[in-house]
mmCIF file of C-alpha atoms and ligand atoms in Angstrom:
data_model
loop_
_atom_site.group_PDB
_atom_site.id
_atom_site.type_symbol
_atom_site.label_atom_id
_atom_site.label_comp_id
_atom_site.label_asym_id
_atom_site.label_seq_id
_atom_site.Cartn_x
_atom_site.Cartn_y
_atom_site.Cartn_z
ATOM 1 C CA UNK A 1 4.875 90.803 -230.709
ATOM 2 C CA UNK A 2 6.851 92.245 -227.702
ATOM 3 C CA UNK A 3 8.250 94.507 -230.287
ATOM 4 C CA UNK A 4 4.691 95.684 -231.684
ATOM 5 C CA UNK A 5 3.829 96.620 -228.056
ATOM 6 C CA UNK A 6 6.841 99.076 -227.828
ATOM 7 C CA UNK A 7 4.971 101.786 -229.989
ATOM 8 C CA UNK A 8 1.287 100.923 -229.644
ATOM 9 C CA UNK A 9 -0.470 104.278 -229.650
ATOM 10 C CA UNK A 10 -2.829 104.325 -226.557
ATOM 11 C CA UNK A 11 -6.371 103.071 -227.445
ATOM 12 C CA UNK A 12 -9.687 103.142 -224.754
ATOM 13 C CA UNK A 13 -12.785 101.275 -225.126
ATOM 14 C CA UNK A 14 -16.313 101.926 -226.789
ATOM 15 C CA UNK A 15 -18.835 100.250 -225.193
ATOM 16 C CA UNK A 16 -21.260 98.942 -227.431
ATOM 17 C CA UNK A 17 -24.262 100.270 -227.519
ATOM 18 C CA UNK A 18 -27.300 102.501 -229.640
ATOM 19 C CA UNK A 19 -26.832 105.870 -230.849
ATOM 20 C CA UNK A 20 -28.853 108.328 -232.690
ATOM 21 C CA UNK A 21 -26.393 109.031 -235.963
ATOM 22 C CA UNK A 22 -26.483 111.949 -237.923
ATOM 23 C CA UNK A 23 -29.265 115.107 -237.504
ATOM 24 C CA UNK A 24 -32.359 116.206 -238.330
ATOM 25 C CA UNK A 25 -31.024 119.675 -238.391
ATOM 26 C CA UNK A 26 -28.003 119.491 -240.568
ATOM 27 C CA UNK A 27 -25.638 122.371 -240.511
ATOM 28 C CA UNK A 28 -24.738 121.223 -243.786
ATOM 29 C CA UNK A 29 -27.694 120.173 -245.688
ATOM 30 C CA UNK A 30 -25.816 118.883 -248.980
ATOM 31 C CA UNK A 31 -23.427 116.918 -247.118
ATOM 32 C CA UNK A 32 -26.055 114.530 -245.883
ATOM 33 C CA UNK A 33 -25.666 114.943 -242.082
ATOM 34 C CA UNK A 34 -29.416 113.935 -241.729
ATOM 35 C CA UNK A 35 -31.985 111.870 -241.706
ATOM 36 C CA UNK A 36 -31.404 111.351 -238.022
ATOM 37 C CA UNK A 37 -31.171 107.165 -237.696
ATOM 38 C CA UNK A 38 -31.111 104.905 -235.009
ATOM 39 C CA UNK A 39 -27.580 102.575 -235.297
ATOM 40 C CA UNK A 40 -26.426 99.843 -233.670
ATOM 41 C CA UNK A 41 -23.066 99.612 -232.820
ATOM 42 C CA UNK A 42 -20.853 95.980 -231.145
ATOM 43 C CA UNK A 43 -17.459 97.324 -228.774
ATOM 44 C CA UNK A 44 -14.712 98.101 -230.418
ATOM 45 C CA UNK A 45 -11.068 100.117 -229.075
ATOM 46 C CA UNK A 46 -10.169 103.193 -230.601
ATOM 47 C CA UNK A 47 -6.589 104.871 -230.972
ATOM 48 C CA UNK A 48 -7.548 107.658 -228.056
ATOM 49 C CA UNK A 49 -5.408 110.097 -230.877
ATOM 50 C CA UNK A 50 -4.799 111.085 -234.115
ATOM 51 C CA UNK A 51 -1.855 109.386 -236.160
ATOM 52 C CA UNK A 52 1.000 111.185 -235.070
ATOM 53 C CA UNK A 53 4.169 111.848 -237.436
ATOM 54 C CA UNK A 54 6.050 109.597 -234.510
ATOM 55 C CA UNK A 55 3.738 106.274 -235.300
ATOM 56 C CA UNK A 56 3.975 106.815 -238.703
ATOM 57 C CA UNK A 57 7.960 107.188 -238.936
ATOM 58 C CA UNK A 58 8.297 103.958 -237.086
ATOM 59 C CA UNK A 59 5.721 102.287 -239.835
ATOM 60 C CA UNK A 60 7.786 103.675 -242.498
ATOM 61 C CA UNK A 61 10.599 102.909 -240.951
ATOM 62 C CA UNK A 62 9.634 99.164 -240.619
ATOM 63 C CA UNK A 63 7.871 98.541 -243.283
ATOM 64 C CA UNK A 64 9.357 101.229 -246.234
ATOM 65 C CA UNK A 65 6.709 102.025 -247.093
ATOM 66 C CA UNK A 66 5.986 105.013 -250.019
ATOM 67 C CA UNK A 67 2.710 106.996 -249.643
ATOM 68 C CA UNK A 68 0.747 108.143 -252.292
ATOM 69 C CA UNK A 69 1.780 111.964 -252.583
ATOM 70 C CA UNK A 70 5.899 110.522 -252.331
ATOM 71 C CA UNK A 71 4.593 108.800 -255.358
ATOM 72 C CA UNK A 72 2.683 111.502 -257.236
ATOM 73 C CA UNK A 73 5.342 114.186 -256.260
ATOM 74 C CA UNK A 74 3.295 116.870 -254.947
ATOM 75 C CA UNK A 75 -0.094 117.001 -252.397
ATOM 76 C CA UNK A 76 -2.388 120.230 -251.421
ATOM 77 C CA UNK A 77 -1.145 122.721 -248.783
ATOM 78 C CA UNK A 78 -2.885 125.232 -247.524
ATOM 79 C CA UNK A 79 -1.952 128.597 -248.764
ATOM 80 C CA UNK A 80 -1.730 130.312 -245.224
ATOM 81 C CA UNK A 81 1.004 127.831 -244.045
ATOM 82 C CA UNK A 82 3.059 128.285 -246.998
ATOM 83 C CA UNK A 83 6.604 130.486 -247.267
ATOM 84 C CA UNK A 84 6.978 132.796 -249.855
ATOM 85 C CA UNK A 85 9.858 131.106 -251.541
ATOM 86 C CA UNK A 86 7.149 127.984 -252.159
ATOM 87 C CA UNK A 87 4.552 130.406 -252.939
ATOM 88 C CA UNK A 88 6.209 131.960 -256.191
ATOM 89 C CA UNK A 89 6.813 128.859 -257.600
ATOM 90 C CA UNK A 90 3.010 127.412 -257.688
ATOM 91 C CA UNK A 91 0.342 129.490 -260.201
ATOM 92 C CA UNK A 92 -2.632 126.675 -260.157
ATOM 93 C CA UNK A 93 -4.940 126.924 -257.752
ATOM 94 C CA UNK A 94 -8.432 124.801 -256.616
ATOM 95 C CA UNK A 95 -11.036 127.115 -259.026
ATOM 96 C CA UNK A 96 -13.270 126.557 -255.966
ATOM 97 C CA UNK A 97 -11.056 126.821 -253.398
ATOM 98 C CA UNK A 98 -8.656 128.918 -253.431
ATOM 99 C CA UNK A 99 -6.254 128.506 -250.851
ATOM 100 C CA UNK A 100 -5.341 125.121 -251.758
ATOM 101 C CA UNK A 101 -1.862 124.657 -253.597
ATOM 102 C CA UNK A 102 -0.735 121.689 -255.405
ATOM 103 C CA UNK A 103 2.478 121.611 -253.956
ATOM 104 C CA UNK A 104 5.877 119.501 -255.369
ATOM 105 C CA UNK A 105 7.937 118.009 -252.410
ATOM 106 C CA UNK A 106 4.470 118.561 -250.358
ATOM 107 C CA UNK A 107 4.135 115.127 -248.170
ATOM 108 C CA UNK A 108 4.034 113.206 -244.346
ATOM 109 C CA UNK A 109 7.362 114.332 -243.706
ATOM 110 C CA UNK A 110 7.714 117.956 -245.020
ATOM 111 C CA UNK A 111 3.859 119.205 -244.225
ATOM 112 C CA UNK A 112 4.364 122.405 -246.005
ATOM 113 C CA UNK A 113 6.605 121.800 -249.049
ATOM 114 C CA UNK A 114 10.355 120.728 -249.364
ATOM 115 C CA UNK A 115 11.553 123.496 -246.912
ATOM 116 C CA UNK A 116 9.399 122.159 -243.912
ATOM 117 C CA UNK A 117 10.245 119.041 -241.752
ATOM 118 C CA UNK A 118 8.550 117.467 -238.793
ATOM 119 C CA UNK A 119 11.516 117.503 -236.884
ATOM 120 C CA UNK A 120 11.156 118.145 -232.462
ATOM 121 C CA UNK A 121 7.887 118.734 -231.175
ATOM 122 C CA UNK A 122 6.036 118.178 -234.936
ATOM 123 C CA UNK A 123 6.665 114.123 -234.433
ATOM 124 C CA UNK A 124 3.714 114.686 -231.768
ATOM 125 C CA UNK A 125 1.496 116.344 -233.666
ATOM 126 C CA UNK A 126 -0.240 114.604 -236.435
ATOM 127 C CA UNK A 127 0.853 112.723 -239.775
ATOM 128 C CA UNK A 128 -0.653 114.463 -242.937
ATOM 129 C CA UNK A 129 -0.680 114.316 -246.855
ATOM 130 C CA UNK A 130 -1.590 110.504 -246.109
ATOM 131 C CA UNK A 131 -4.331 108.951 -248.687
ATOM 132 C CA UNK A 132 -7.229 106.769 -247.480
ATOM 133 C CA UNK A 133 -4.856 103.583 -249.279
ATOM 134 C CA UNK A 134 -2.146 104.985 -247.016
ATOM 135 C CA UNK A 135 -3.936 105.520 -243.690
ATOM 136 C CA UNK A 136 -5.560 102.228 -244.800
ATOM 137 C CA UNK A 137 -1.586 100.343 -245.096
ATOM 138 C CA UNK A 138 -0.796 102.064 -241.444
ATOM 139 C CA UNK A 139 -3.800 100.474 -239.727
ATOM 140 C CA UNK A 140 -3.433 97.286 -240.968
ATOM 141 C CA UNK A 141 0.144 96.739 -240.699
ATOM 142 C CA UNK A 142 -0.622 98.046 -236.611
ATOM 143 C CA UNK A 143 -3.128 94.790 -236.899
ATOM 144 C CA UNK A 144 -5.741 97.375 -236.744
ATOM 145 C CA UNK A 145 -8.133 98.966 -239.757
ATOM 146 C CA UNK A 146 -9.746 102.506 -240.170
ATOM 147 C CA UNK A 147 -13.717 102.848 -238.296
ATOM 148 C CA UNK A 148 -16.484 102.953 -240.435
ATOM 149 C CA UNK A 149 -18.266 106.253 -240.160
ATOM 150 C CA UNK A 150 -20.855 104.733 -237.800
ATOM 151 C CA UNK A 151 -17.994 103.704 -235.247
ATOM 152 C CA UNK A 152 -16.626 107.299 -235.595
ATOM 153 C CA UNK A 153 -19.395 109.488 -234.794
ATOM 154 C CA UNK A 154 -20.826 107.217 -232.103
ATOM 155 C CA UNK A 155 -16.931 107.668 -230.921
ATOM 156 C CA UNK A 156 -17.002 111.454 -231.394
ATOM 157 C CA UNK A 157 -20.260 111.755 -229.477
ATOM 158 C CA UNK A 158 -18.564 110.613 -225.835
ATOM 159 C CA UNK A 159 -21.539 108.923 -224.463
ATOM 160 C CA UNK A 160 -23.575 112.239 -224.976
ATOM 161 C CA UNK A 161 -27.030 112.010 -227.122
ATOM 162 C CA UNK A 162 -27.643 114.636 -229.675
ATOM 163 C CA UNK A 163 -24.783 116.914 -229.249
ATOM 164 C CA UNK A 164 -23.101 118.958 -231.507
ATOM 165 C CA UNK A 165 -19.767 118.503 -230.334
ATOM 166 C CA UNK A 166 -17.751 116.010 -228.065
ATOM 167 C CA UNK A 167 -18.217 117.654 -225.190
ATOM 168 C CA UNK A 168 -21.589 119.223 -226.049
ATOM 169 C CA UNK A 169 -23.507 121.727 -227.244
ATOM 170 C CA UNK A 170 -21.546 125.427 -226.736
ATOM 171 C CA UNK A 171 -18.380 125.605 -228.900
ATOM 172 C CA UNK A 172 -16.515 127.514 -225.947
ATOM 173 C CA UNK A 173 -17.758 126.179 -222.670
ATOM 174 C CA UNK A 174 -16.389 129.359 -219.902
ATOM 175 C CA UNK A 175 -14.333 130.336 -222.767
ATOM 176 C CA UNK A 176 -12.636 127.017 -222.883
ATOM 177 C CA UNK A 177 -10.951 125.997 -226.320
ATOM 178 C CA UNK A 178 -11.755 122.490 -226.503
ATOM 179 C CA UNK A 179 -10.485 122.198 -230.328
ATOM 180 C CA UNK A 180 -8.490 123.498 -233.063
ATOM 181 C CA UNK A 181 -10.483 125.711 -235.373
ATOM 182 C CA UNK A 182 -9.751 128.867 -236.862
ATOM 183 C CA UNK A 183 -10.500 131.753 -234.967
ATOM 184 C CA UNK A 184 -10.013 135.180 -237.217
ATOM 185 C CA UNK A 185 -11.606 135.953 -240.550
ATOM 186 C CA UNK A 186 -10.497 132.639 -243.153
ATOM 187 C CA UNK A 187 -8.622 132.392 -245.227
ATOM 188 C CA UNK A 188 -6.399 135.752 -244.805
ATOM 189 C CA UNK A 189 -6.472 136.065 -240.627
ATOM 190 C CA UNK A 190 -5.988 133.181 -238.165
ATOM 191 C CA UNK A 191 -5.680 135.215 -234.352
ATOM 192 C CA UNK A 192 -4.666 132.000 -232.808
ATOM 193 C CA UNK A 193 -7.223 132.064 -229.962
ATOM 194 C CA UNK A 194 -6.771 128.570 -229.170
ATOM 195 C CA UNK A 195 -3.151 128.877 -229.259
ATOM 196 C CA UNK A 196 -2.114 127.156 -233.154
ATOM 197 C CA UNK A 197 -2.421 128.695 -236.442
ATOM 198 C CA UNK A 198 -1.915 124.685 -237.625
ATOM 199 C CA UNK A 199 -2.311 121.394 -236.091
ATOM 200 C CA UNK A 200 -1.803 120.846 -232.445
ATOM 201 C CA UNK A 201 0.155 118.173 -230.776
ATOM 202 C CA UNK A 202 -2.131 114.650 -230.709
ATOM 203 C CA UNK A 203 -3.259 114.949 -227.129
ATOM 204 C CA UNK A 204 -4.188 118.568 -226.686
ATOM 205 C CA UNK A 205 -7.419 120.070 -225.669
ATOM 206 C CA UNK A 206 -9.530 118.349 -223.008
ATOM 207 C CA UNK A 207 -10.324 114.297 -224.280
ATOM 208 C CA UNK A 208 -14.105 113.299 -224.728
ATOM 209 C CA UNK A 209 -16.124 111.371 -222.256
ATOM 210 C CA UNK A 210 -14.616 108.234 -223.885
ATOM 211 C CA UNK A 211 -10.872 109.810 -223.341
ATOM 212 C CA UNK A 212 -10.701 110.731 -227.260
ATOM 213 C CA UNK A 213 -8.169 113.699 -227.863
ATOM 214 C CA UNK A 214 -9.114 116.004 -231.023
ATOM 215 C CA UNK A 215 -11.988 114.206 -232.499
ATOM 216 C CA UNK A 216 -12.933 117.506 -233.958
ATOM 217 C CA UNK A 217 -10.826 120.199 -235.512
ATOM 218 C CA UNK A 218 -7.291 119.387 -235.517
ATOM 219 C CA UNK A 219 -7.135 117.411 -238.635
ATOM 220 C CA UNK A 220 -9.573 115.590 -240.551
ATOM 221 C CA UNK A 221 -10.196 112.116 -240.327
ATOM 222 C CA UNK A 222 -10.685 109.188 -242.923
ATOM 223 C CA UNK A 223 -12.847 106.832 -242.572
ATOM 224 C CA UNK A 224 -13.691 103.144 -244.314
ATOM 225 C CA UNK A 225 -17.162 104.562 -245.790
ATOM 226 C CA UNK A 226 -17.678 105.040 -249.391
ATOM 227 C CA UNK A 227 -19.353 108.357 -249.423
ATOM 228 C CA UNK A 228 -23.211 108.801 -250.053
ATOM 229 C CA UNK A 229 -25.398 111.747 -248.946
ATOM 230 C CA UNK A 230 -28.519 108.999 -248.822
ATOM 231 C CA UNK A 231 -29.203 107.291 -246.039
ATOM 232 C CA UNK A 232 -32.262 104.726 -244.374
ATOM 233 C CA UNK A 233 -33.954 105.581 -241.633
ATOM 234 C CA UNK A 234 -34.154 101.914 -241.214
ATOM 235 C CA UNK A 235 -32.460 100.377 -237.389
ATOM 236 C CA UNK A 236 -28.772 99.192 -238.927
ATOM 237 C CA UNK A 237 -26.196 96.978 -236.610
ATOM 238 C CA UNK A 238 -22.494 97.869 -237.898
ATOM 239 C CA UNK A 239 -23.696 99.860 -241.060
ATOM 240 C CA UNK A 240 -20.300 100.264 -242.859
ATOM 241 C CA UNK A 241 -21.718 102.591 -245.640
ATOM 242 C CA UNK A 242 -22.490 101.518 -249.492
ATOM 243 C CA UNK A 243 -20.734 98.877 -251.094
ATOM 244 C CA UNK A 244 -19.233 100.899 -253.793
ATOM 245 C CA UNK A 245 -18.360 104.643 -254.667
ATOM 246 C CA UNK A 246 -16.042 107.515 -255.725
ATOM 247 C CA UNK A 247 -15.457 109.267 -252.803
ATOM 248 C CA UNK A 248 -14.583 108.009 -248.936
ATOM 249 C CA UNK A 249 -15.754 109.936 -245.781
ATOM 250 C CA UNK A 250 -13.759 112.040 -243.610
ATOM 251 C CA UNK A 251 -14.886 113.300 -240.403
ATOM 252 C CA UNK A 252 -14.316 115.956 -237.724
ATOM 253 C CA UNK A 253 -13.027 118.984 -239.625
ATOM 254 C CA UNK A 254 -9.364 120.296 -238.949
ATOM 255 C CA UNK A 255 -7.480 123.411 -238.020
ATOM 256 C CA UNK A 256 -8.793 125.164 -240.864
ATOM 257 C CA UNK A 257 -12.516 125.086 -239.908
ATOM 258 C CA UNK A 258 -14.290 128.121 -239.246
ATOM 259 C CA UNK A 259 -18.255 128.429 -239.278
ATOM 260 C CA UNK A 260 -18.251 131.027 -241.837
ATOM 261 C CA UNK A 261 -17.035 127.878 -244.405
ATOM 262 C CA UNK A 262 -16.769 125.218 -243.024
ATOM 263 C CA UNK A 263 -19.025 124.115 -240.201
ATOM 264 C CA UNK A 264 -17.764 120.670 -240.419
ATOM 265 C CA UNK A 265 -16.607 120.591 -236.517
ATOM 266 C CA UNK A 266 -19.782 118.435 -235.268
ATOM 267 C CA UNK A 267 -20.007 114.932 -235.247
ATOM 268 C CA UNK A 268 -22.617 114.515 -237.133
ATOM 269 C CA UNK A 269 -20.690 117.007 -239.856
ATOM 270 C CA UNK A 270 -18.876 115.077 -242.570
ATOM 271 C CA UNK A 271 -17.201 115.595 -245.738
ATOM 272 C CA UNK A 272 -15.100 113.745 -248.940
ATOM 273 C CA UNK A 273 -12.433 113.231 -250.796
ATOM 274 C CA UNK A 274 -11.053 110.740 -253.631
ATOM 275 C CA UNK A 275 -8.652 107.823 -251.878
ATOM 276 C CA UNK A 276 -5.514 109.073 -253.180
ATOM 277 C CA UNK A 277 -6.144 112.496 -251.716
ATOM 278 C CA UNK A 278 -3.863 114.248 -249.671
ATOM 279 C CA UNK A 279 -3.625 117.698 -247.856
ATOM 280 C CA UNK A 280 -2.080 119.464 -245.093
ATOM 281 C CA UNK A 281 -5.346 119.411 -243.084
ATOM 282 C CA UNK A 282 -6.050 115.359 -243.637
ATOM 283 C CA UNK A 283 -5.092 111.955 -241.188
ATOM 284 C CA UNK A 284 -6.828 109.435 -239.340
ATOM 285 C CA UNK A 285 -6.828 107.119 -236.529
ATOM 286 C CA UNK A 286 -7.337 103.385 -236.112
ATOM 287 C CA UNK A 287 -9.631 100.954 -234.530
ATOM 288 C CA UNK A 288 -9.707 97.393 -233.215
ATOM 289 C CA UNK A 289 -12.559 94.898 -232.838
ATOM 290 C CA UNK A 290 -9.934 93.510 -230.068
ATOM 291 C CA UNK A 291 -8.154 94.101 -227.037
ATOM 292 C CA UNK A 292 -4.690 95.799 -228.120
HETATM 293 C C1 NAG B 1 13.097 105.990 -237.889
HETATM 294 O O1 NAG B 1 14.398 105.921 -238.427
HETATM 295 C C2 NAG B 1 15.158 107.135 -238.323
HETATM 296 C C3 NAG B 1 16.460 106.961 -239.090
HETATM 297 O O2 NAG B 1 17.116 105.814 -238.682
HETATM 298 C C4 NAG B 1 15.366 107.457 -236.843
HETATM 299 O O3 NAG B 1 16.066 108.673 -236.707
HETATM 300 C C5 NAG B 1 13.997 107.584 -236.164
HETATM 301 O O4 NAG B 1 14.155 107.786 -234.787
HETATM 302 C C6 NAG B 1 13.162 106.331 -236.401
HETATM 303 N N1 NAG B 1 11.822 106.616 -235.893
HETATM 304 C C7 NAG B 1 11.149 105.792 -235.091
HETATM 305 C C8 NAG B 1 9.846 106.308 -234.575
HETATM 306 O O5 NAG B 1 11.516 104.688 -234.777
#
């Protein structure tokens, strides 16, 4: 156990408490953001940041363990954060979407194909191309497990009621950058406003009134909810989403978020993916019912 303390990534209290999850005037319609619903949530402790590549090296490095996209061979990369080299050799695209590259070699430790590393100051920032089985293997073998989207949100929201964002409800507060969106015209111009054309370092930007770093923008966030866009209105205590489904629920947007496509930088915003996904815009952080 002394050992396990050596690398435990800093985690901060959420009270319990009642919140007001979701909105009643979605940004998103058709991702289910709304009905507004009154939830019930008990105390749990929440990693105050993102995964970084550092945590994750010393799981692997305990454990050996092999994520998903090591396995499949390739994961999606953004387009913008690729060299031309890996560009030439890819031709299918996401019909919908673009900018999204299967990419072979693509995975935690080389973010944007085999010519990329996360060598230096990239241990800090955080781990990527990691499924929802994978994030899932990290949190447990930390003696921790991913937050339902309930715990999230409430999380995201600092304290605050019916906010858009952490810290509330202007994007730019005195022209403060307070996350990591895209600034520019997506996907062809990124002018770097808040100083990163991809992730940031885990504890960058001002934390929320619970001392959470990044709960929006920056990367995206799995959680342990099957997806649904249906919710009850009905008061829930610990709602952990529906018992089955294709899809999990990520939260908080990344990097790549601008409100042009992808308004997903809210707390109440949300979004999907299949469990073995992976992309250069996707993590997660843990939680704990107890003390760490
Ligand atoms: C993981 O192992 C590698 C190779 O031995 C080492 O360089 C690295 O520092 C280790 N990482 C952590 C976080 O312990």
């Amino acid at each position: 156990m002394v050992l396990m303390c050596l690398f435990f990534v800093d985690m901060v209290l959420i009270p319990g408490g009642v919140f007001l999850m979701g909105t009643d005037s979605p940004g998103i319609p058709q991702d289910g953001e709304g009905p507004q619903r009154r939830v019930h949530l008990d105390h749990f402790y929440m990693d105050a940041h993102e995964v970084s590549n550092r945590h994750f090296q010393s799981f692997i490095n305990a454990t050996g363990y092999i994520t998903e996209a090591e396995r499949f061979g390739d994961s999606f990369v953004f387009e913008g954060v690729l060299s031309e080299e890996v560009k030439s050799q890819i031709s299918q695209a996401v019909a919908a979407a673009p900018w999204w590259l299967p990419v072979r070699g693509a995975d935690w430790r080389h973010p944007e194909g085999p010519d990329s590393s996360i060598t230096d100051s990239r241990l800090d920032h955080p781990v990527l191309h990691v499924s929802w089985q994978d994030a899932v293997a990290y949190c447990s073998w930390a003696h921790k497990r991913l937050p339902t989207e309930a715990e999230w949100e409430y999380a995201c929201r600092g304290g605050l009621q019916e906010r858009l964002y952490p810290w509330g409800n202007k994007l730019k507060p005195k022209g403060q950058n307070y996350a990591n969106l895209w600034q520019g015209k997506f996907p062809t111009h990124n002018s770097e406003e808040d100083g990163y054309t991809k992730t940031s370092p885990v504890k960058s930007f001002p934390a929320n009134g619970y001392g959470l770093y990044n709960m929006v923008g920056n990367a995206w966030e799995w959680t342990s909810d099957w997806w649904t866009v249906h919710h009850t209105t009905d008061e829930r205590h610990n709602p952990a989403g529906p018992p089955s489904g294709t899809d999990r629920v990520k939260k908080g947007g990344s990097y790549m978020c601008h409100k042009s496509y992808c308004y997903r930088y809210r707390c109440a915003a949300r979004s999907q993916n299949t469990p073995d996904s992976s992309a250069s815009n996707l993590g997660f952080r843990c939680v704990s019912q107890e003390q760490p």
